[in-house]
Short mmCIF file of C-alpha atoms and ligand atoms in Angstrom, two decimals:
data_model
loop_
_atom_site.label_atom_id
_atom_site.label_comp_id
_atom_site.label_asym_id
_atom_site.label_seq_id
_atom_site.Cartn_x
_atom_site.Cartn_y
_atom_site.Cartn_z
CA MET X 15 0.01 0.21 -0.07
CA GLU X 16 1.35 3.55 -0.87
CA ARG X 17 2.51 5.88 2.00
CA GLU X 18 0.56 9.00 2.43
CA VAL X 19 4.19 11.27 1.82
CA ARG X 20 4.13 14.87 2.19
CA THR X 21 5.79 16.74 -0.87
CA PRO X 22 5.04 20.48 0.44
CA ILE X 23 7.14 22.08 -2.12
CA TYR X 24 5.08 20.91 -4.65
CA ASP X 25 2.05 21.62 -2.88
CA TYR X 26 3.31 24.96 -2.46
CA ILE X 27 3.71 25.57 -6.23
CA MET X 28 0.48 23.79 -7.74
CA ARG X 29 -1.04 25.46 -4.95
CA TYR X 30 0.45 28.90 -6.87
CA VAL X 31 -0.39 27.65 -10.24
CA ARG X 32 -3.82 27.43 -9.73
CA ASN X 33 -4.40 30.34 -7.84
CA SER X 34 -2.97 32.27 -11.12
CA PRO X 35 -1.51 35.48 -9.26
CA VAL X 36 -0.40 38.29 -11.21
CA ARG X 37 3.58 37.32 -11.40
CA MET X 38 4.77 40.61 -10.68
CA HIS X 39 8.20 39.17 -9.83
CA MET X 40 10.66 36.89 -11.33
CA PRO X 41 11.42 35.04 -13.37
CA GLY X 42 10.76 37.37 -16.14
CA HIS X 43 8.96 34.35 -18.54
CA LYS X 44 6.18 34.84 -15.92
CA GLY X 45 4.70 31.32 -15.97
CA HIS X 46 4.03 31.12 -19.76
CA GLY X 47 6.87 28.98 -21.86
CA LEU X 48 7.51 29.55 -25.32
CA GLY X 49 5.60 26.21 -26.47
CA GLY X 50 7.22 23.38 -26.98
CA TRP X 51 7.96 20.28 -25.13
CA LEU X 52 9.24 22.25 -22.37
CA ALA X 53 5.98 24.34 -21.86
CA THR X 54 4.53 23.26 -19.13
CA ALA X 55 7.56 23.25 -16.58
CA TYR X 56 7.49 27.15 -17.00
CA PRO X 57 4.74 28.18 -14.85
CA LEU X 58 5.92 25.60 -11.91
CA ASP X 59 9.26 27.59 -12.06
CA ILE X 60 9.13 30.43 -9.46
CA THR X 61 11.61 31.78 -7.22
CA GLU X 62 11.71 32.45 -3.55
CA ILE X 63 8.64 34.61 -2.99
CA PRO X 64 7.14 34.29 0.36
CA GLY X 65 5.74 30.82 1.24
CA ALA X 66 8.25 29.45 -0.69
CA ASP X 67 10.86 29.70 1.51
CA SER X 68 14.85 30.17 0.80
CA LEU X 69 16.89 27.65 0.23
CA TYR X 70 20.11 29.35 2.51
CA GLU X 71 17.65 30.18 5.44
CA ALA X 72 15.14 27.23 5.17
CA ASP X 73 12.28 27.14 7.88
CA GLY X 74 9.49 26.29 5.32
CA VAL X 75 9.03 24.78 2.69
CA ILE X 76 11.82 23.53 1.90
CA ALA X 77 13.42 22.55 5.59
CA GLU X 78 10.19 20.28 5.60
CA SER X 79 11.24 18.68 2.41
CA GLU X 80 14.77 18.41 3.73
CA ARG X 81 13.32 17.33 7.46
CA ILE X 82 11.41 14.46 5.01
CA ALA X 83 14.70 13.20 2.90
CA ALA X 84 16.91 13.37 6.27
CA GLY X 85 14.26 10.64 7.64
CA LEU X 86 14.16 8.67 4.24
CA PHE X 87 17.94 8.34 4.77
CA GLY X 88 18.33 7.74 8.19
CA SER X 89 20.66 11.52 8.37
CA GLY X 90 20.94 13.73 10.78
CA ALA X 91 19.41 16.28 8.73
CA VAL X 92 19.79 16.77 4.79
CA VAL X 93 20.48 20.38 3.41
CA TYR X 94 19.43 20.36 0.03
CA SER X 95 21.73 22.34 -3.15
CA ALA X 96 20.21 23.27 -6.84
CA GLY X 97 23.64 23.08 -7.69
CA GLY X 98 24.69 19.53 -8.55
CA THR X 99 27.03 17.43 -5.93
CA THR X 100 29.82 20.49 -6.81
CA LEU X 101 28.29 23.22 -4.31
CA CYS X 102 28.33 20.09 -1.94
CA ILE X 103 31.80 19.61 -2.27
CA GLN X 104 32.45 23.50 -2.02
CA ALA X 105 30.35 23.46 1.28
CA MET X 106 32.12 20.48 2.77
CA LEU X 107 35.28 21.84 2.29
CA THR X 108 34.28 24.79 3.44
CA CYS X 109 33.34 23.66 6.79
CA MET X 110 36.31 21.78 6.96
CA LYS X 111 38.79 25.05 6.71
CA ARG X 112 36.42 27.09 8.86
CA GLU X 113 37.21 24.23 11.73
CA ARG X 114 40.89 24.06 10.58
CA ARG X 115 41.35 20.56 9.76
CA MET X 116 43.84 19.16 7.45
CA ILE X 117 42.56 17.16 4.33
CA PHE X 118 43.76 13.97 3.41
CA ALA X 119 42.32 12.96 0.16
CA GLY X 120 42.11 10.13 -2.50
CA ARG X 121 43.46 10.71 -5.19
CA ASN X 122 40.69 9.65 -7.92
CA ALA X 123 38.81 12.92 -6.42
CA HIS X 124 36.49 14.94 -8.74
CA ARG X 125 37.43 17.70 -10.45
CA THR X 126 35.42 19.64 -8.77
CA PHE X 127 36.90 18.73 -5.37
CA LEU X 128 40.50 20.46 -6.76
CA ASN X 129 38.57 23.36 -7.97
CA ALA X 130 37.29 24.02 -4.34
CA CYS X 131 40.44 23.76 -3.22
CA VAL X 132 41.70 26.48 -5.38
CA LEU X 133 39.06 28.72 -4.52
CA LEU X 134 39.33 28.15 -0.37
CA ASP X 135 42.98 27.70 -0.78
CA LEU X 136 43.34 24.39 0.46
CA GLN X 137 46.17 21.91 1.09
CA VAL X 138 45.95 18.33 0.41
CA GLU X 139 47.88 15.68 1.81
CA TRP X 140 46.59 12.28 -1.43
CA LEU X 141 46.09 9.40 -0.48
CA TYR X 142 46.82 6.99 -3.37
CA PRO X 143 44.53 3.59 -3.24
CA GLU X 144 46.77 0.31 -3.64
CA ASP X 145 46.45 -0.59 -6.68
CA ASN X 146 47.37 3.17 -7.81
CA VAL X 147 45.61 3.46 -11.13
CA LEU X 148 43.77 6.64 -11.76
CA LEU X 149 39.90 6.70 -11.77
CA SER X 150 39.81 3.82 -9.31
CA GLY X 151 41.61 1.94 -7.12
CA VAL X 152 41.53 -0.06 -3.37
CA MET X 153 41.26 2.46 -0.97
CA THR X 154 42.88 0.60 2.09
CA PRO X 155 42.27 1.22 6.12
CA GLU X 156 45.83 0.75 6.45
CA THR X 157 46.31 3.69 3.90
CA ILE X 158 44.07 5.90 6.26
CA TYR X 159 45.35 4.44 9.56
CA GLN X 160 48.91 5.65 8.34
CA ALA X 161 47.59 9.25 7.24
CA LEU X 162 45.65 9.42 10.52
CA ARG X 163 48.97 8.94 11.90
CA SER X 164 51.00 11.14 10.96
CA ALA X 165 49.03 13.96 11.26
CA LYS X 166 50.22 17.10 13.63
CA GLN X 167 46.58 18.74 13.14
CA PRO X 168 42.85 17.83 13.35
CA ALA X 169 42.64 16.26 10.48
CA CYS X 170 39.12 14.86 7.60
CA ILE X 171 39.34 12.28 5.45
CA TYR X 172 37.64 12.90 1.97
CA LEU X 173 36.56 9.67 -0.43
CA THR X 174 34.94 9.17 -3.16
CA SER X 175 32.79 6.54 -3.48
CA PRO X 176 31.44 4.81 -5.05
CA ASP X 177 34.24 5.87 -7.38
CA TYR X 178 33.38 5.99 -11.79
CA LEU X 179 33.68 2.73 -12.01
CA GLY X 180 31.78 1.97 -9.47
CA GLY X 181 33.93 0.81 -6.77
CA MET X 182 33.41 0.68 -3.02
CA ALA X 183 35.83 2.18 -0.08
CA ASP X 184 35.35 0.10 3.08
CA ILE X 185 33.17 3.06 4.44
CA ALA X 186 32.13 1.17 8.15
CA LYS X 187 35.97 0.40 8.60
CA ILE X 188 37.50 3.61 7.50
CA ALA X 189 34.82 5.44 9.70
CA GLU X 190 35.96 3.68 12.46
CA LEU X 191 39.71 4.44 11.69
CA CYS X 192 38.43 8.42 12.00
CA LYS X 193 36.33 7.96 14.83
CA ARG X 194 39.46 6.51 16.64
CA PHE X 195 41.76 9.48 15.46
CA ASP X 196 38.82 12.28 15.99
CA ALA X 197 39.20 12.92 12.49
CA LYS X 198 35.91 13.70 10.32
CA LEU X 199 35.36 11.15 7.40
CA LEU X 200 33.14 13.18 4.21
CA VAL X 201 32.80 10.93 1.88
CA ASP X 202 31.48 11.78 -2.17
CA ASN X 203 28.61 9.43 -2.94
CA ALA X 204 27.55 11.40 -6.04
CA HIS X 205 27.68 7.89 -7.12
CA GLY X 206 25.42 6.00 -4.52
CA ALA X 207 22.01 7.53 -3.03
CA HIS X 208 20.62 4.82 -4.39
CA LEU X 209 22.97 3.05 -1.74
CA ALA X 210 20.08 3.56 1.86
CA PHE X 211 18.16 2.13 -0.63
CA GLY X 212 19.56 -1.54 -0.78
CA PRO X 213 18.92 -5.20 1.09
CA ILE X 214 21.83 -3.55 3.42
CA ASN X 215 21.88 -0.30 3.79
CA LEU X 216 25.46 0.96 1.91
CA HIS X 217 24.89 4.44 2.18
CA PRO X 218 28.29 5.94 3.94
CA ILE X 219 25.89 8.16 6.91
CA ALA X 220 24.97 4.24 7.80
CA LEU X 221 28.56 3.31 7.76
CA GLY X 222 29.72 5.93 9.80
CA ALA X 223 30.53 9.11 7.45
CA ASP X 224 30.32 12.54 9.35
CA LEU X 225 29.43 14.38 5.82
CA CYS X 226 28.23 12.91 2.73
CA CYS X 227 26.81 14.54 -0.30
CA ASP X 228 24.63 12.61 -2.78
CA SER X 229 23.48 13.81 -6.31
CA TYR X 230 19.73 12.98 -6.32
CA HIS X 231 20.08 13.12 -10.27
CA LYS X 232 23.05 10.37 -10.73
CA PHE X 233 20.93 7.45 -9.52
CA LEU X 234 17.54 8.32 -8.28
CA PRO X 235 14.71 9.98 -10.77
CA ALA X 236 15.28 13.62 -9.89
CA LEU X 237 16.74 16.49 -12.40
CA THR X 238 19.91 17.35 -12.99
CA GLY X 239 21.76 19.50 -10.71
CA ALA X 240 19.69 17.72 -7.77
CA ALA X 241 21.87 17.13 -4.33
CA CYS X 242 22.30 17.17 -1.22
CA VAL X 243 24.59 17.23 1.92
CA HIS X 244 23.69 14.38 4.56
CA CYS X 245 24.82 15.58 7.85
CA ALA X 246 25.59 12.70 10.92
CA ASN X 247 25.20 15.38 13.42
CA PRO X 248 22.80 18.02 13.11
CA GLU X 249 24.45 20.24 14.33
CA ASP X 250 27.13 20.48 11.66
CA ALA X 251 24.33 21.43 8.92
CA PRO X 252 23.47 24.92 9.49
CA ALA X 253 27.33 26.00 8.48
CA VAL X 254 27.01 23.39 5.41
CA ARG X 255 24.00 25.82 4.44
CA SER X 256 25.82 28.90 5.36
CA ALA X 257 28.82 27.71 3.14
CA MET X 258 27.03 26.61 0.46
CA ALA X 259 25.10 30.03 0.53
CA MET X 260 28.62 31.31 -0.75
CA PHE X 261 29.23 29.31 -3.04
CA GLY X 262 25.66 28.95 -4.35
CA SER X 263 23.04 30.79 -6.57
CA THR X 264 21.04 32.84 -4.97
CA SER X 265 17.89 32.30 -6.93
CA PRO X 266 17.82 28.54 -6.56
CA SER X 267 15.86 26.35 -9.42
CA TYR X 268 12.95 25.77 -7.75
CA LEU X 269 12.01 23.09 -10.68
CA ILE X 270 15.17 21.04 -9.04
CA LEU X 271 14.29 20.98 -6.05
CA THR X 272 10.71 19.75 -6.13
CA SER X 273 11.94 16.91 -8.31
CA MET X 274 14.22 15.88 -5.05
CA ASP X 275 10.40 16.68 -3.13
CA LEU X 276 9.09 14.19 -5.42
CA CYS X 277 11.84 12.01 -5.52
CA ASN X 278 11.17 11.92 -1.62
CA ARG X 279 7.90 10.14 -2.48
CA TYR X 280 8.99 8.30 -4.34
CA MET X 281 11.72 6.70 -2.57
CA THR X 282 9.43 5.81 0.35
CA ASN X 283 6.80 4.03 -1.93
CA GLN X 284 8.67 2.91 -4.67
CA VAL X 285 12.39 2.84 -4.67
CA ARG X 286 13.65 -0.23 -2.57
CA ARG X 287 10.66 -2.62 -4.84
CA ASP X 288 12.77 -1.32 -8.08
CA LEU X 289 15.72 -1.45 -6.73
CA ALA X 290 15.61 -4.66 -6.40
CA ALA X 291 14.25 -5.49 -9.51
CA VAL X 292 16.54 -3.25 -11.51
CA ALA X 293 19.57 -4.81 -9.67
CA SER X 294 18.42 -8.41 -10.16
CA ARG X 295 18.19 -8.04 -14.11
CA ILE X 296 21.28 -6.25 -14.00
CA GLN X 297 23.16 -9.78 -12.21
CA ARG X 298 20.91 -12.05 -14.64
CA LEU X 299 23.08 -9.89 -17.69
CA LYS X 300 25.79 -10.22 -16.72
CA GLN X 301 25.89 -13.60 -15.41
CA ASN X 302 24.12 -14.86 -18.92
CA LEU X 303 26.83 -12.65 -21.12
CA ARG X 304 29.45 -14.18 -18.56
CA GLN X 305 31.41 -15.75 -22.00
CA GLN X 306 31.52 -13.00 -23.83
CA PHE X 307 32.24 -9.84 -21.74
CA VAL X 308 34.14 -9.54 -17.66
CA PHE X 309 32.65 -7.23 -15.68
CA CYS X 310 34.50 -5.20 -13.02
CA HIS X 311 32.95 -5.52 -9.44
CA GLY X 312 31.50 -2.98 -7.51
CA ASP X 313 28.43 -1.28 -7.20
CA ILE X 314 25.38 -2.90 -9.27
CA PHE X 315 24.21 -0.26 -11.12
CA HIS X 316 27.30 0.79 -12.83
CA ILE X 317 27.61 -1.75 -15.41
CA THR X 318 31.51 -1.34 -16.16
CA ILE X 319 32.83 -3.85 -18.51
CA HIS X 320 36.71 -4.32 -18.65
CA ALA X 321 36.58 -3.75 -22.58
CA ALA X 322 40.10 -4.70 -23.19
CA ARG X 323 40.33 -8.47 -21.22
CA CYS X 324 37.15 -9.04 -23.86
CA GLY X 325 38.93 -8.26 -27.26
CA TYR X 326 37.45 -4.63 -27.19
CA THR X 327 38.56 -1.37 -26.70
CA GLY X 328 36.01 0.74 -24.80
CA THR X 329 36.12 3.15 -26.96
CA ALA X 330 35.10 1.32 -30.08
CA LEU X 331 32.70 -0.99 -27.95
CA GLY X 332 31.28 2.02 -27.07
CA ALA X 333 30.31 3.68 -30.67
CA TRP X 334 29.46 0.24 -31.76
CA LEU X 335 26.72 0.54 -29.21
CA MET X 336 25.93 3.72 -30.08
CA THR X 337 25.10 2.18 -34.17
CA GLN X 338 22.78 -0.03 -32.08
CA GLY X 339 20.88 2.93 -30.40
CA VAL X 340 22.20 2.61 -26.78
CA GLN X 341 24.41 5.77 -25.17
CA TYR X 342 27.05 4.74 -22.75
CA GLU X 343 28.38 7.19 -19.95
CA TYR X 344 31.98 6.49 -20.78
CA ALA X 345 34.36 4.84 -22.02
CA ASP X 346 38.73 4.54 -22.36
CA LEU X 347 41.16 2.15 -23.81
CA ASP X 348 40.49 0.02 -20.75
CA HIS X 349 36.73 0.28 -19.98
CA LEU X 350 33.07 0.80 -21.18
CA ILE X 351 30.52 2.48 -18.23
CA LEU X 352 27.04 2.17 -18.93
CA LEU X 353 24.53 3.76 -15.96
CA CYS X 354 21.48 2.45 -14.85
CA SER X 355 18.89 3.24 -12.25
CA PRO X 356 16.17 1.68 -9.51
CA ALA X 357 14.41 3.82 -12.29
CA THR X 358 16.11 2.12 -15.16
CA PRO X 359 12.84 0.74 -17.52
CA LEU X 360 13.72 -3.23 -17.33
CA ALA X 361 12.95 -3.68 -21.00
CA ASP X 362 15.63 -1.40 -21.55
CA LEU X 363 17.85 -3.99 -20.11
CA ASP X 364 16.80 -6.92 -22.28
CA ARG X 365 17.30 -4.56 -25.08
CA LEU X 366 21.09 -4.19 -23.50
CA GLU X 367 21.27 -7.83 -23.54
CA GLN X 368 19.96 -8.48 -26.81
CA VAL X 369 22.88 -5.41 -28.49
CA LEU X 370 26.01 -6.96 -26.26
CA ARG X 371 25.19 -10.47 -26.99
CA SER X 372 25.42 -9.35 -30.80
CA ALA X 373 28.42 -7.76 -30.61
CA PRO X 374 30.52 -8.26 -33.68
CA PHE X 375 33.85 -8.08 -31.90
CA PRO X 376 36.81 -10.37 -31.47
CA ASN X 377 37.31 -12.26 -28.25
CA THR X 378 40.84 -11.63 -27.92
CA PRO X 379 41.98 -9.92 -25.17
CA ILE X 380 44.11 -6.42 -26.36
CA PRO X 381 47.08 -5.52 -23.78
CA THR X 382 46.64 -2.98 -22.25
CA GLU X 383 49.56 -1.51 -20.12
CA THR X 384 48.25 -0.15 -16.11
CA ILE X 385 50.32 2.93 -15.99
CA ARG X 386 50.41 3.70 -12.60
CA LEU X 387 49.51 7.16 -11.11
CA PRO X 388 53.07 9.38 -10.95
CA LYS X 389 53.64 10.87 -7.88
CA PRO X 390 55.48 14.61 -8.85
CA PRO X 391 56.53 17.00 -6.37
CA SER X 392 54.53 19.85 -5.54
CA LEU X 393 55.91 23.20 -6.27
CA LEU X 394 53.13 25.77 -5.64
CA SER X 395 50.50 25.84 -3.86
CA MET X 396 46.75 24.13 -5.69
CA ARG X 397 45.97 27.83 -5.56
CA THR X 398 48.99 29.71 -6.36
CA ALA X 399 49.59 27.77 -10.21
CA ALA X 400 45.66 27.98 -10.81
CA PHE X 401 45.95 31.88 -10.84
CA ALA X 402 48.86 32.07 -11.91
CA ALA X 403 49.64 33.46 -15.91
CA SER X 404 49.93 30.41 -18.15
CA GLU X 405 49.85 29.27 -21.37
CA PHE X 406 48.16 26.74 -22.97
CA VAL X 407 51.25 24.16 -24.30
CA PRO X 408 51.46 20.32 -26.21
CA ILE X 409 51.75 18.31 -23.46
CA GLU X 410 55.20 16.75 -25.31
CA ASP X 411 56.37 20.42 -24.34
CA ALA X 412 55.56 20.66 -20.80
CA VAL X 413 57.85 17.94 -18.98
CA GLY X 414 59.72 19.95 -16.41
CA ARG X 415 56.57 22.56 -15.68
CA ILE X 416 54.16 23.36 -13.33
CA CYS X 417 50.43 22.52 -14.14
CA ALA X 418 48.81 25.33 -13.87
CA MET X 419 45.37 23.66 -14.73
CA THR X 420 43.65 20.41 -15.87
CA GLN X 421 40.42 20.45 -17.13
CA PRO X 422 40.58 16.71 -17.75
CA PRO X 423 37.51 15.64 -20.14
CA CYS X 424 33.79 15.34 -18.28
CA PRO X 425 32.85 12.14 -17.71
CA PRO X 426 35.54 10.97 -15.79
CA ALA X 427 36.88 14.36 -14.87
CA VAL X 428 39.51 12.94 -12.46
CA PRO X 429 42.83 15.04 -13.20
CA PRO X 430 45.80 13.10 -14.27
CA VAL X 431 47.89 15.73 -12.24
CA ILE X 432 47.23 18.61 -10.16
CA CYS X 433 47.62 21.84 -10.68
CA GLY X 434 51.32 23.39 -8.59
CA GLU X 435 52.89 19.37 -9.57
CA ARG X 436 55.98 19.53 -11.72
CA ILE X 437 54.60 17.31 -14.80
CA ASP X 438 56.91 14.09 -16.23
CA GLU X 439 57.21 11.67 -18.49
CA HIS X 440 55.65 9.60 -16.37
CA THR X 441 52.55 12.22 -16.08
CA ILE X 442 52.52 12.46 -20.36
CA VAL X 443 51.94 9.31 -20.34
CA LEU X 444 49.00 9.34 -18.40
CA LEU X 445 47.59 12.05 -19.98
CA ARG X 446 48.27 10.24 -23.56
CA LYS X 447 46.33 7.66 -22.53
CA TYR X 448 42.47 10.37 -21.38
CA GLU X 449 43.21 11.94 -24.27
CA ILE X 450 44.41 15.00 -23.12
CA SER X 451 46.67 16.36 -25.58
CA LYS X 452 47.21 20.31 -24.45
CA ILE X 453 47.89 21.57 -21.10
CA ALA X 454 48.15 24.73 -19.25
CA VAL X 455 51.64 25.36 -17.47
CA VAL X 456 52.80 28.33 -15.73
CA THR X 457 54.94 30.43 -16.90
CA LEU X 458 57.30 31.67 -14.53
C1 PLP P 505 32.39 11.90 -8.28
C2 PLP P 505 31.81 12.91 -8.63
N1 PLP P 505 31.72 14.07 -7.93
C3 PLP P 505 31.35 14.69 -7.96
C4 PLP P 505 30.44 15.31 -9.52
C5 PLP P 505 30.06 16.90 -9.97
O1 PLP P 505 28.80 16.68 -9.73
P1 PLP P 505 27.76 17.83 -10.54
O2 PLP P 505 27.66 17.53 -11.34
O3 PLP P 505 26.62 17.18 -9.83
O4 PLP P 505 28.21 19.27 -10.00
C6 PLP P 505 30.49 14.26 -9.93
C7 PLP P 505 30.21 14.14 -11.73
O5 PLP P 505 30.11 13.57 -12.41
C8 PLP P 505 31.10 12.73 -9.98
O6 PLP P 505 31.27 11.79 -11.02
#
C-alpha cells in the first residue's frame, strides 16, 4: 500500500499555479513558456517569493522537505543543493576550512574537489589507492591509518565512493579509524544515493561518515543539478547551509528542488521495489553474458565492462553500441561504463543484453598497460598555480613545467595531474591515455 508522503515544495507550487496570481516577480517568463516540450515546466518555475521558503535560510516548505529526506536516508540532517554535487563539495570543504582541519584525500577525486580547494586555498595530502591507478582503486584502511597517525593537527579524510567505475571503499572500517583519531570522514557519494535502499544499507552516513554528498540526479529519478549534503550530526547543518550560500546561486531552481521533493515520495513508496527488480535483472544480464564480457566488481548499478580483457577497446565498443541505439556513459581504452538506476526500465536492460550479445568483435584480449599514477612533487600551492599566468602547450612540451590547471574531459573528470605539480614523463603517458593533448602550464 502506498504511504502518504508530504511533498511540501511541490504542493506549495501547485497551489500557487492554481491560484494564478499576477506574477509581479522574477523570473521573466511569468509562468508562460515559449511552447514546445518545455511548456509545462514554466508555470512551476518560481523564485523565492514569500511562502516558497528560501534555500539558504530554509525554515518553511524547503526545510520540511529536507526533514523528510533526512528521515528517508537516516541522516541527522539534509541540506538541499540545486547546484549539483559541486556545490555540496564546496560547502563540505568550507566547513573543514573553518574547523582548520588538514585534508587527506583519495587521489581519484573529481575535478570539482580540486576547484573547491583552489577557491578555498586548501592544501591536500593525497592518498593513493593500493593498485595506484587513476579512476578507481582500493583505498585500504592501512593507508588511512598511516595518514591519520601522521597528522599533526585535526584532520579529515575525503573519499570518493562509489568511484567512477563503481568501486567501493570500506567506509565502515575507515569511519571507525576516523573516530579513533577524532578525524572527520567526508564522502563524495555522488554515485551512491541509491545505496540507502538496498537489502543492506550501504549509504556512507549509515556506515559512519560525518558528512557526505549525494547527487539525487545521478542514480535516482530527479532533475540534473539535484543534490544534497547529509550531516550525521544535525548540529553541522547550519554551517553547511551557510557555506553553500557562499558559492551557490541566489536563485536556486525550484524545478530542481521540486524534483527532489517528488523523489522523496518515490523513495518512500517505490525505490526499494524498483531497486530490487533492476539489480536482479542486471545480475542476470551479467550472468548471461559472462562468456563474452568481463564485468568489474562494485556497485551493481555501474555496469562496467573491462573491455580490453574481452578483445575490445572501450571506445570502439562504445562507438558500436551507439550505432545500435545504446548511449553509454563513459568509455576509454580499457573500460566501458553503462549506468543504470532503480528507474531504468527493465525492457531497456532486455534490449541492452540483446545488443551486447550481438557484439561483432573478436574475443582476444587486447594487451593493456596499467599506467600507475605518477607522484610528482608539488612546487606551488594549488591556488597559486591555478591563478598564475599560464599558457597552453602541447603535452609533449610540458615536461618539467608546473601544471597550472587541468581540465580533464568530463566524464570522468578525474585530473591525471594536479595544479602546482611538476609534469614529468609519467604524467605525459597518463595524459595521453586520457586523450588530453594540451595542458595549461605556469609561465614564470
Ligand atoms: C564523483 C563525482 N563527484 C562530483 C561530481 C560533480 O557533480 P555535479 O555535476 O552534480 O555537480 C561528479 C559529476 O559527475 C562526480 O562524478
